[in-house]
Amino acid sequence: MIIKEVEFVMSNSDVRKCPKPDRPEYAFIGRSNVGKSSLINMLMDKKSLAKTSSTPGKTQLINHFLVNKTWYLVDLPGYGYAKVPKAQKVKFERMISDYILLRENLVTVFILVDIRHSPQQIDLEFMEWLGLSSIPFTMVFTKLDKLKRGEIEPNLKKYRNKMLEKWDELPIQVITSAEKTDGREPLLEYIEKLNTDFATKFQK
Ligand code: GTP
Ligand code: MG
């Protein structure tokens, strides 16, 4: 897919005030600092479309972007950052779970995990919750450029084995680097295919 046009639509703390759900939508979620906003910028080939920061907790709202006038891309706040005050954490989590459960045009949730780290309980639990809630999700490993070549396969294997303790089947997984643009084409092609499926379903 060629990105011809991307425009910021709105920021929201309430799923009920998001744009009309009349187009396929994809949301990026994961722990604070995992690289959600950076991945969005990489996919859109725009350096500062979504705000990024080395300090966790940068994205605080549900941010909608309209791509090629045909689909929505959503940047969400991260979860699981220890230093966020409790009240704010609860507010973020509520905002995210309401958004995920109520957003009817959400095609898939891209859940991002840092490829360098061993499987984290919070991510495993989040995926389990998505599964139990019947929300389709796709895994995206981030920060590939930060690993040495020989470390990649063992890390992925460890992650997959951990997941297979709970899941019969692994979700689709894409490996990316926002820094080096790895995974850009596969992700955009995947979205394009899902957009076509969405259009077919919508016409019926
Ligand atoms: P919150 O909005 O705070 O939840 O964070 P986020 O998940 O949106 O992360 P963000 O994109 O702001 O990136 C966090 C930090 O990781 C920034 O310093 C980025 O430059 C860095 N980063 C993100 N992706 C990559 C990557 O693929 N490679 C490298 N080397 N650094 C990355
Ligand atoms: Mg962010």
mmCIF file of C-alpha atoms and ligand atoms in Angstrom:
data_model
loop_
_atom_site.group_PDB
_atom_site.id
_atom_site.type_symbol
_atom_site.label_atom_id
_atom_site.label_comp_id
_atom_site.label_asym_id
_atom_site.label_seq_id
_atom_site.Cartn_x
_atom_site.Cartn_y
_atom_site.Cartn_z
ATOM 1 C CA MET A 1 0.000 0.000 0.000
ATOM 2 C CA ILE A 2 1.233 3.465 -0.827
ATOM 3 C CA ILE A 3 0.589 6.111 1.805
ATOM 4 C CA LYS A 4 -0.651 9.068 -0.175
ATOM 5 C CA GLU A 5 -2.210 11.073 2.572
ATOM 6 C CA VAL A 6 -2.475 10.996 6.323
ATOM 7 C CA GLU A 7 -4.273 13.518 8.459
ATOM 8 C CA PHE A 8 -4.701 13.901 12.177
ATOM 9 C CA VAL A 9 -8.414 13.786 12.985
ATOM 10 C CA MET A 10 -8.865 14.161 16.745
ATOM 11 C CA SER A 11 -7.715 13.271 20.242
ATOM 12 C CA ASN A 12 -10.161 11.889 22.738
ATOM 13 C CA SER A 13 -10.452 10.408 26.185
ATOM 14 C CA ASP A 14 -13.836 8.861 25.433
ATOM 15 C CA VAL A 15 -14.572 6.160 22.873
ATOM 16 C CA ARG A 16 -18.087 7.558 22.434
ATOM 17 C CA LYS A 17 -16.683 10.786 21.028
ATOM 18 C CA CYS A 18 -14.390 9.143 18.488
ATOM 19 C CA PRO A 19 -15.041 9.615 14.733
ATOM 20 C CA LYS A 20 -18.051 7.868 13.207
ATOM 21 C CA PRO A 21 -17.115 4.155 12.935
ATOM 22 C CA ASP A 22 -17.620 4.012 9.187
ATOM 23 C CA ARG A 23 -14.136 2.927 8.130
ATOM 24 C CA PRO A 24 -11.828 0.055 9.098
ATOM 25 C CA GLU A 25 -9.707 0.923 12.103
ATOM 26 C CA TYR A 26 -6.428 -0.365 13.553
ATOM 27 C CA ALA A 27 -5.129 0.482 17.009
ATOM 28 C CA PHE A 28 -1.609 0.213 18.394
ATOM 29 C CA ILE A 29 -1.289 -0.827 21.992
ATOM 30 C CA GLY A 30 1.429 -2.019 24.327
ATOM 31 C CA ARG A 31 3.489 -1.022 27.335
ATOM 32 C CA SER A 32 4.600 2.552 27.685
ATOM 33 C CA ASN A 33 7.750 3.212 25.698
ATOM 34 C CA VAL A 34 7.483 0.040 23.587
ATOM 35 C CA GLY A 35 7.436 2.177 20.434
ATOM 36 C CA LYS A 36 3.775 2.572 19.402
ATOM 37 C CA SER A 37 4.019 6.184 18.280
ATOM 38 C CA SER A 38 7.379 5.582 16.575
ATOM 39 C CA LEU A 39 5.950 2.641 14.633
ATOM 40 C CA ILE A 40 3.020 4.766 13.466
ATOM 41 C CA ASN A 41 5.408 7.457 12.244
ATOM 42 C CA MET A 42 7.507 4.846 10.475
ATOM 43 C CA LEU A 43 4.474 3.300 8.754
ATOM 44 C CA MET A 44 3.216 6.703 7.663
ATOM 45 C CA ASP A 45 6.717 7.857 6.714
ATOM 46 C CA LYS A 46 6.271 11.034 8.743
ATOM 47 C CA LYS A 47 8.777 11.852 11.451
ATOM 48 C CA SER A 48 6.576 13.610 13.955
ATOM 49 C CA LEU A 49 2.991 12.744 13.158
ATOM 50 C CA ALA A 50 2.539 10.919 16.478
ATOM 51 C CA LYS A 51 4.355 12.308 19.499
ATOM 52 C CA THR A 52 7.228 10.136 20.724
ATOM 53 C CA SER A 53 9.518 10.400 23.717
ATOM 54 C CA SER A 54 12.185 8.438 25.559
ATOM 55 C CA THR A 55 10.148 9.138 28.713
ATOM 56 C CA PRO A 56 7.256 6.665 29.096
ATOM 57 C CA GLY A 57 3.731 8.033 29.260
ATOM 58 C CA LYS A 58 3.991 10.383 26.289
ATOM 59 C CA THR A 59 0.721 9.431 24.580
ATOM 60 C CA GLN A 60 -2.192 10.177 26.899
ATOM 61 C CA LEU A 61 -5.257 10.118 24.659
ATOM 62 C CA ILE A 62 -6.926 8.092 21.911
ATOM 63 C CA ASN A 63 -5.502 9.694 18.759
ATOM 64 C CA HIS A 64 -7.189 9.136 15.400
ATOM 65 C CA PHE A 65 -5.415 9.506 12.068
ATOM 66 C CA LEU A 66 -7.162 9.076 8.728
ATOM 67 C CA VAL A 67 -5.050 7.360 6.078
ATOM 68 C CA ASN A 68 -5.667 7.695 2.328
ATOM 69 C CA LYS A 69 -9.165 8.820 3.300
ATOM 70 C CA THR A 70 -10.057 5.142 3.720
ATOM 71 C CA TRP A 71 -8.937 3.799 7.098
ATOM 72 C CA TYR A 72 -8.215 4.916 10.637
ATOM 73 C CA LEU A 73 -5.049 4.376 12.518
ATOM 74 C CA VAL A 74 -5.136 4.913 16.275
ATOM 75 C CA ASP A 75 -2.335 5.742 18.674
ATOM 76 C CA LEU A 76 -3.200 4.792 22.256
ATOM 77 C CA PRO A 77 -1.570 5.461 25.612
ATOM 78 C CA GLY A 78 0.624 2.681 26.932
ATOM 79 C CA TYR A 79 -0.145 0.495 29.905
ATOM 80 C CA GLY A 80 1.933 -0.839 32.729
ATOM 81 C CA TYR A 81 4.206 2.052 33.509
ATOM 82 C CA ALA A 82 5.014 1.849 37.215
ATOM 83 C CA LYS A 83 5.704 5.531 37.792
ATOM 84 C CA VAL A 84 2.339 6.807 36.597
ATOM 85 C CA PRO A 85 0.185 7.811 39.625
ATOM 86 C CA LYS A 86 -2.423 5.165 40.496
ATOM 87 C CA ALA A 87 -5.447 7.331 39.662
ATOM 88 C CA GLN A 88 -4.078 8.163 36.234
ATOM 89 C CA LYS A 89 -3.220 4.531 35.588
ATOM 90 C CA VAL A 90 -6.763 3.452 36.348
ATOM 91 C CA LYS A 91 -8.091 6.206 34.068
ATOM 92 C CA PHE A 92 -5.816 5.134 31.196
ATOM 93 C CA GLU A 93 -6.715 1.478 31.590
ATOM 94 C CA ARG A 94 -10.408 2.244 31.608
ATOM 95 C CA MET A 95 -10.059 4.446 28.537
ATOM 96 C CA ILE A 96 -8.161 1.722 26.683
ATOM 97 C CA SER A 97 -10.463 -1.147 27.655
ATOM 98 C CA ASP A 98 -13.617 0.849 26.832
ATOM 99 C CA TYR A 99 -12.143 1.809 23.503
ATOM 100 C CA ILE A 100 -11.209 -1.786 22.637
ATOM 101 C CA LEU A 101 -14.492 -3.310 23.754
ATOM 102 C CA LEU A 102 -16.811 -0.676 22.274
ATOM 103 C CA ARG A 103 -15.139 0.358 19.042
ATOM 104 C CA GLU A 104 -17.180 -1.561 16.503
ATOM 105 C CA ASN A 105 -15.022 -0.821 13.414
ATOM 106 C CA LEU A 106 -11.823 -2.048 15.063
ATOM 107 C CA VAL A 107 -10.452 -4.677 12.677
ATOM 108 C CA THR A 108 -7.454 -5.767 14.699
ATOM 109 C CA VAL A 109 -5.441 -4.536 17.635
ATOM 110 C CA PHE A 110 -1.702 -4.468 17.061
ATOM 111 C CA ILE A 111 -0.111 -5.403 20.330
ATOM 112 C CA LEU A 112 3.504 -4.324 20.497
ATOM 113 C CA VAL A 113 6.214 -6.044 22.509
ATOM 114 C CA ASP A 114 9.884 -5.137 22.749
ATOM 115 C CA ILE A 115 11.820 -7.929 21.050
ATOM 116 C CA ARG A 116 14.707 -7.562 23.538
ATOM 117 C CA HIS A 117 12.730 -8.519 26.622
ATOM 118 C CA SER A 118 11.627 -11.889 27.912
ATOM 119 C CA PRO A 119 7.835 -12.356 27.949
ATOM 120 C CA GLN A 120 6.288 -9.947 30.449
ATOM 121 C CA GLN A 121 3.319 -10.979 32.559
ATOM 122 C CA ILE A 122 1.435 -7.774 31.824
ATOM 123 C CA ASP A 123 1.580 -8.348 28.044
ATOM 124 C CA LEU A 124 0.647 -12.005 28.329
ATOM 125 C CA GLU A 125 -2.312 -11.066 30.513
ATOM 126 C CA PHE A 126 -3.367 -8.336 28.125
ATOM 127 C CA MET A 127 -3.375 -10.796 25.216
ATOM 128 C CA GLU A 128 -5.327 -13.269 27.286
ATOM 129 C CA TRP A 129 -7.892 -10.574 28.020
ATOM 130 C CA LEU A 130 -8.140 -9.772 24.299
ATOM 131 C CA GLY A 131 -8.668 -13.456 23.555
ATOM 132 C CA LEU A 132 -11.347 -13.838 26.214
ATOM 133 C CA SER A 133 -13.047 -10.693 24.911
ATOM 134 C CA SER A 134 -12.966 -12.083 21.331
ATOM 135 C CA ILE A 135 -10.937 -9.132 20.064
ATOM 136 C CA PRO A 136 -8.711 -10.080 17.116
ATOM 137 C CA PHE A 137 -5.101 -9.079 17.644
ATOM 138 C CA THR A 138 -1.790 -9.185 15.834
ATOM 139 C CA MET A 139 1.579 -9.213 17.567
ATOM 140 C CA VAL A 140 4.264 -6.756 16.580
ATOM 141 C CA PHE A 141 7.801 -7.101 17.916
ATOM 142 C CA THR A 142 9.535 -3.706 18.088
ATOM 143 C CA LYS A 143 13.104 -2.390 18.243
ATOM 144 C CA LEU A 144 14.651 -5.154 16.136
ATOM 145 C CA ASP A 145 17.666 -2.906 15.469
ATOM 146 C CA LYS A 146 18.615 -3.098 19.147
ATOM 147 C CA LEU A 147 19.368 -6.835 19.015
ATOM 148 C CA LYS A 148 22.430 -8.556 17.650
ATOM 149 C CA ARG A 149 21.713 -10.877 14.766
ATOM 150 C CA GLY A 150 22.280 -14.046 16.818
ATOM 151 C CA GLU A 151 19.900 -12.950 19.551
ATOM 152 C CA ILE A 152 16.812 -12.572 17.363
ATOM 153 C CA GLU A 153 15.742 -16.197 16.839
ATOM 154 C CA PRO A 154 16.348 -17.348 20.440
ATOM 155 C CA ASN A 155 14.319 -14.412 21.781
ATOM 156 C CA LEU A 156 11.435 -15.078 19.409
ATOM 157 C CA LYS A 157 11.500 -18.766 20.207
ATOM 158 C CA LYS A 158 11.364 -18.062 23.928
ATOM 159 C CA TYR A 159 8.366 -15.819 23.425
ATOM 160 C CA ARG A 160 6.532 -18.282 21.212
ATOM 161 C CA ASN A 161 7.153 -21.169 23.597
ATOM 162 C CA LYS A 162 5.838 -19.139 26.510
ATOM 163 C CA MET A 163 2.688 -18.299 24.563
ATOM 164 C CA LEU A 164 2.133 -21.893 23.538
ATOM 165 C CA GLU A 165 1.760 -22.770 27.219
ATOM 166 C CA LYS A 166 -1.627 -20.992 27.062
ATOM 167 C CA TRP A 167 -2.578 -20.774 23.397
ATOM 168 C CA ASP A 168 -3.231 -23.586 20.933
ATOM 169 C CA GLU A 169 -2.259 -21.362 18.066
ATOM 170 C CA LEU A 170 -0.002 -18.351 17.851
ATOM 171 C CA PRO A 171 -1.336 -15.033 16.579
ATOM 172 C CA ILE A 172 0.160 -13.509 13.446
ATOM 173 C CA GLN A 173 3.496 -11.915 14.327
ATOM 174 C CA VAL A 174 5.409 -9.157 12.557
ATOM 175 C CA ILE A 175 8.948 -8.077 13.417
ATOM 176 C CA THR A 176 9.753 -4.387 13.116
ATOM 177 C CA SER A 177 12.231 -1.622 13.644
ATOM 178 C CA ALA A 178 10.949 1.947 13.521
ATOM 179 C CA GLU A 179 14.568 3.016 13.279
ATOM 180 C CA LYS A 180 15.431 0.919 10.217
ATOM 181 C CA THR A 181 11.882 0.610 8.767
ATOM 182 C CA ASP A 182 11.913 -3.193 9.003
ATOM 183 C CA GLY A 183 8.429 -4.670 8.767
ATOM 184 C CA ARG A 184 6.898 -1.637 7.059
ATOM 185 C CA GLU A 185 5.866 -3.354 3.832
ATOM 186 C CA PRO A 186 4.499 -6.533 5.452
ATOM 187 C CA LEU A 187 2.431 -4.488 7.914
ATOM 188 C CA LEU A 188 1.002 -2.175 5.270
ATOM 189 C CA GLU A 189 0.188 -5.097 2.986
ATOM 190 C CA TYR A 190 -1.499 -6.887 5.862
ATOM 191 C CA ILE A 191 -3.640 -3.824 6.600
ATOM 192 C CA GLU A 192 -4.506 -3.474 2.928
ATOM 193 C CA LYS A 193 -5.720 -7.056 2.813
ATOM 194 C CA LEU A 194 -7.817 -6.598 5.951
ATOM 195 C CA ASN A 195 -9.278 -3.398 4.491
ATOM 196 C CA THR A 196 -10.452 -5.375 1.474
ATOM 197 C CA ASP A 197 -12.019 -8.027 3.716
ATOM 198 C CA PHE A 198 -13.747 -5.266 5.724
ATOM 199 C CA ALA A 199 -15.180 -3.743 2.535
ATOM 200 C CA THR A 200 -16.485 -7.136 1.381
ATOM 201 C CA LYS A 201 -18.126 -7.797 4.734
ATOM 202 C CA PHE A 202 -19.602 -4.306 4.837
ATOM 203 C CA GLN A 203 -21.249 -4.706 1.415
ATOM 204 C CA LYS A 204 -23.086 -7.871 2.414
HETATM 205 P P1 GTP B 1 4.059 5.958 25.210
HETATM 206 O O1 GTP B 1 3.304 6.866 24.313
HETATM 207 O O2 GTP B 1 4.763 6.679 26.295
HETATM 208 O O3 GTP B 1 3.234 4.825 25.718
HETATM 209 O O4 GTP B 1 5.280 5.287 24.370
HETATM 210 P P2 GTP B 1 5.292 4.668 22.907
HETATM 211 O O5 GTP B 1 5.016 3.215 22.987
HETATM 212 O O6 GTP B 1 4.464 5.473 21.980
HETATM 213 O O7 GTP B 1 6.852 4.791 22.516
HETATM 214 P P3 GTP B 1 7.557 5.864 21.590
HETATM 215 O O8 GTP B 1 7.224 5.637 20.162
HETATM 216 O O9 GTP B 1 7.350 7.232 22.150
HETATM 217 O O10 GTP B 1 9.081 5.406 21.730
HETATM 218 C C1 GTP B 1 9.725 5.295 22.989
HETATM 219 C C2 GTP B 1 11.239 5.374 22.800
HETATM 220 O O11 GTP B 1 11.705 4.223 22.076
HETATM 221 C C3 GTP B 1 11.698 6.587 21.978
HETATM 222 O O12 GTP B 1 12.905 7.062 22.535
HETATM 223 C C4 GTP B 1 11.931 6.009 20.588
HETATM 224 O O13 GTP B 1 12.903 6.714 19.845
HETATM 225 C C5 GTP B 1 12.425 4.608 20.910
HETATM 226 N N1 GTP B 1 12.098 3.649 19.820
HETATM 227 C C6 GTP B 1 10.872 3.343 19.363
HETATM 228 N N2 GTP B 1 10.939 2.431 18.389
HETATM 229 C C7 GTP B 1 12.246 2.154 18.192
HETATM 230 C C8 GTP B 1 12.964 1.282 17.305
HETATM 231 O O14 GTP B 1 12.425 0.537 16.477
HETATM 232 N N3 GTP B 1 14.325 1.272 17.437
HETATM 233 C C9 GTP B 1 14.982 2.036 18.337
HETATM 234 N N4 GTP B 1 16.320 1.952 18.400
HETATM 235 N N5 GTP B 1 14.337 2.876 19.184
HETATM 236 C C10 GTP B 1 12.995 2.939 19.116
HETATM 237 MG MG MG B 2 3.114 6.965 22.335
#
